[in-house]
Amino acid sequence: MSRNAKINGLLLLLVAALAVLPLALGLGDHKEEPFAGADAEAETAITEIDPDYEPWFSPLYEPPSGEVESALFALQAAIGTGVLAYYFGLRRGRRQGEARERERAGTDPGSGTGAGAGPDDDVAGAGAGAGRTV
């Protein structure tokens, strides 16, 4: 098994543990809504500190239920993931295209010679006219 495969397996195991451990250990059993978001937690804390607090702003759109709110959040996350995946895929595709072009042209990026370089051309360290017959 290669080193990368071991690291990927370990990371996958770690992510699974992070998802399962809070459920298995019963973290949040003492709460009415154990998996409420940070906004709900902050609202609860603020109302406990100052019951007369009035928010400065109100939401532009209030979803009819928690399920719709969760669905909209998941849609937002999916769109963001799609944008990032497109960007990284585009970069990788460009890099692979450039590599193929270099292979077709017969050049090596570190050699210093370009496509079409011949024996009569001025190459790395040779003076002008070196190797030419006049």
Coordinates of C-alpha atoms in Angstrom, one line a residue:
M1 CA 0.0 0.0 0.0
S2 CA 1.5 3.3 -1.0
R3 CA 2.1 6.2 1.4
N4 CA -0.7 8.3 -0.2
A5 CA -3.2 5.5 0.1
K6 CA -2.4 5.2 3.8
I7 CA -2.8 8.9 4.4
N8 CA -6.1 9.0 2.5
G9 CA -7.4 6.0 4.5
L10 CA -6.4 7.7 7.8
L11 CA -8.1 10.9 6.8
L12 CA -11.2 9.1 5.8
L13 CA -11.2 7.3 9.1
L14 CA -10.8 10.6 10.9
V15 CA -13.7 12.2 9.1
A16 CA -15.9 9.2 9.9
A17 CA -14.9 9.4 13.5
L18 CA -15.8 13.1 13.6
A19 CA -19.2 12.3 12.3
V20 CA -20.0 9.3 14.5
L21 CA -18.4 10.2 17.8
P22 CA -20.8 13.0 18.8
L23 CA -23.7 10.7 18.1
A24 CA -22.2 7.7 19.9
L25 CA -21.2 9.7 23.0
G26 CA -24.6 11.4 23.2
L27 CA -23.2 14.9 23.0
G28 CA -26.2 17.2 22.9
D29 CA -28.7 14.9 24.6
H30 CA -29.4 17.6 27.2
K31 CA -30.5 20.1 24.5
E32 CA -34.0 20.5 23.0
E33 CA -32.5 20.8 19.5
P34 CA -29.1 19.1 19.7
F35 CA -28.0 19.9 16.2
A36 CA -29.2 23.5 15.9
G37 CA -27.0 25.9 14.1
A38 CA -24.7 28.6 15.6
D39 CA -27.3 31.3 14.9
A40 CA -29.9 29.6 17.1
E41 CA -27.3 29.1 19.9
A42 CA -26.3 32.8 19.7
E43 CA -29.9 33.9 19.8
T44 CA -30.6 31.8 22.9
A45 CA -27.5 33.2 24.6
I46 CA -28.4 36.8 23.8
T47 CA -32.0 36.5 25.0
E48 CA -30.7 35.0 28.3
I49 CA -28.3 37.9 28.8
D50 CA -30.7 40.7 27.7
P51 CA -34.4 39.6 27.3
D52 CA -35.3 43.1 25.8
Y53 CA -32.7 43.0 23.0
E54 CA -34.0 44.1 19.6
P55 CA -32.1 42.9 16.6
W56 CA -30.7 45.6 14.3
F57 CA -31.7 43.8 11.1
S58 CA -34.3 41.3 10.0
P59 CA -33.8 38.6 7.3
L60 CA -34.7 39.5 3.7
Y61 CA -36.4 36.1 3.4
E62 CA -37.6 33.9 6.2
P63 CA -38.1 30.2 5.0
P64 CA -41.4 28.7 6.0
S65 CA -39.8 25.8 7.9
G66 CA -36.4 24.4 9.1
E67 CA -36.4 21.8 6.4
V68 CA -36.6 24.5 3.6
E69 CA -33.9 26.4 5.4
S70 CA -31.7 23.3 5.5
A71 CA -32.4 22.6 1.8
L72 CA -31.4 26.1 0.8
F73 CA -28.2 25.9 2.9
A74 CA -27.4 22.5 1.2
L75 CA -28.1 24.1 -2.2
Q76 CA -25.7 27.0 -1.4
A77 CA -23.0 24.5 -0.3
A78 CA -23.5 22.5 -3.5
I79 CA -23.2 25.6 -5.7
G80 CA -20.0 26.7 -3.9
T81 CA -18.6 23.2 -4.2
G82 CA -19.4 23.2 -8.0
V83 CA -17.6 26.5 -8.5
L84 CA -14.5 25.3 -6.7
A85 CA -14.5 22.0 -8.5
Y86 CA -14.8 23.8 -11.8
Y87 CA -12.0 26.1 -11.0
F88 CA -9.6 23.4 -9.9
G89 CA -10.6 21.2 -12.9
L90 CA -10.0 24.1 -15.3
R91 CA -6.5 24.7 -13.8
R92 CA -5.6 21.0 -14.0
G93 CA -6.9 20.8 -17.6
R94 CA -4.8 23.8 -18.6
R95 CA -1.7 22.4 -17.0
Q96 CA -2.3 19.0 -18.7
G97 CA -2.8 20.8 -22.0
E98 CA 0.4 22.7 -21.7
A99 CA 2.3 19.5 -20.9
R100 CA 0.8 17.8 -24.0
E101 CA 1.8 20.8 -26.1
R102 CA 5.4 20.6 -24.8
E103 CA 5.5 16.8 -25.6
R104 CA 4.2 17.4 -29.1
A105 CA 6.7 20.2 -29.7
G106 CA 9.5 18.0 -28.3
T107 CA 10.7 20.4 -25.8
D108 CA 11.6 19.9 -22.2
P109 CA 10.8 22.9 -20.0
G110 CA 14.2 22.7 -18.2
S111 CA 16.4 22.2 -21.3
G112 CA 16.4 25.7 -22.6
T113 CA 15.8 24.6 -26.2
G114 CA 12.7 25.6 -28.0
A115 CA 10.7 24.0 -30.8
G116 CA 12.6 24.0 -34.1
A117 CA 16.1 24.6 -32.5
G118 CA 18.6 23.2 -35.0
P119 CA 22.4 22.9 -35.2
D120 CA 22.7 26.3 -36.8
D121 CA 20.7 28.2 -34.1
D122 CA 22.3 30.1 -31.3
V123 CA 22.1 27.7 -28.3
A124 CA 23.1 28.1 -24.6
G125 CA 26.5 29.8 -24.4
A126 CA 27.4 29.6 -28.0
G127 CA 28.3 33.0 -29.5
A128 CA 26.5 34.5 -32.4
G129 CA 27.6 32.7 -35.6
A130 CA 29.2 29.8 -33.7
G131 CA 28.9 26.6 -35.7
R132 CA 27.8 28.4 -38.9
T133 CA 29.7 28.2 -42.1
V134 CA 30.1 31.5 -43.9

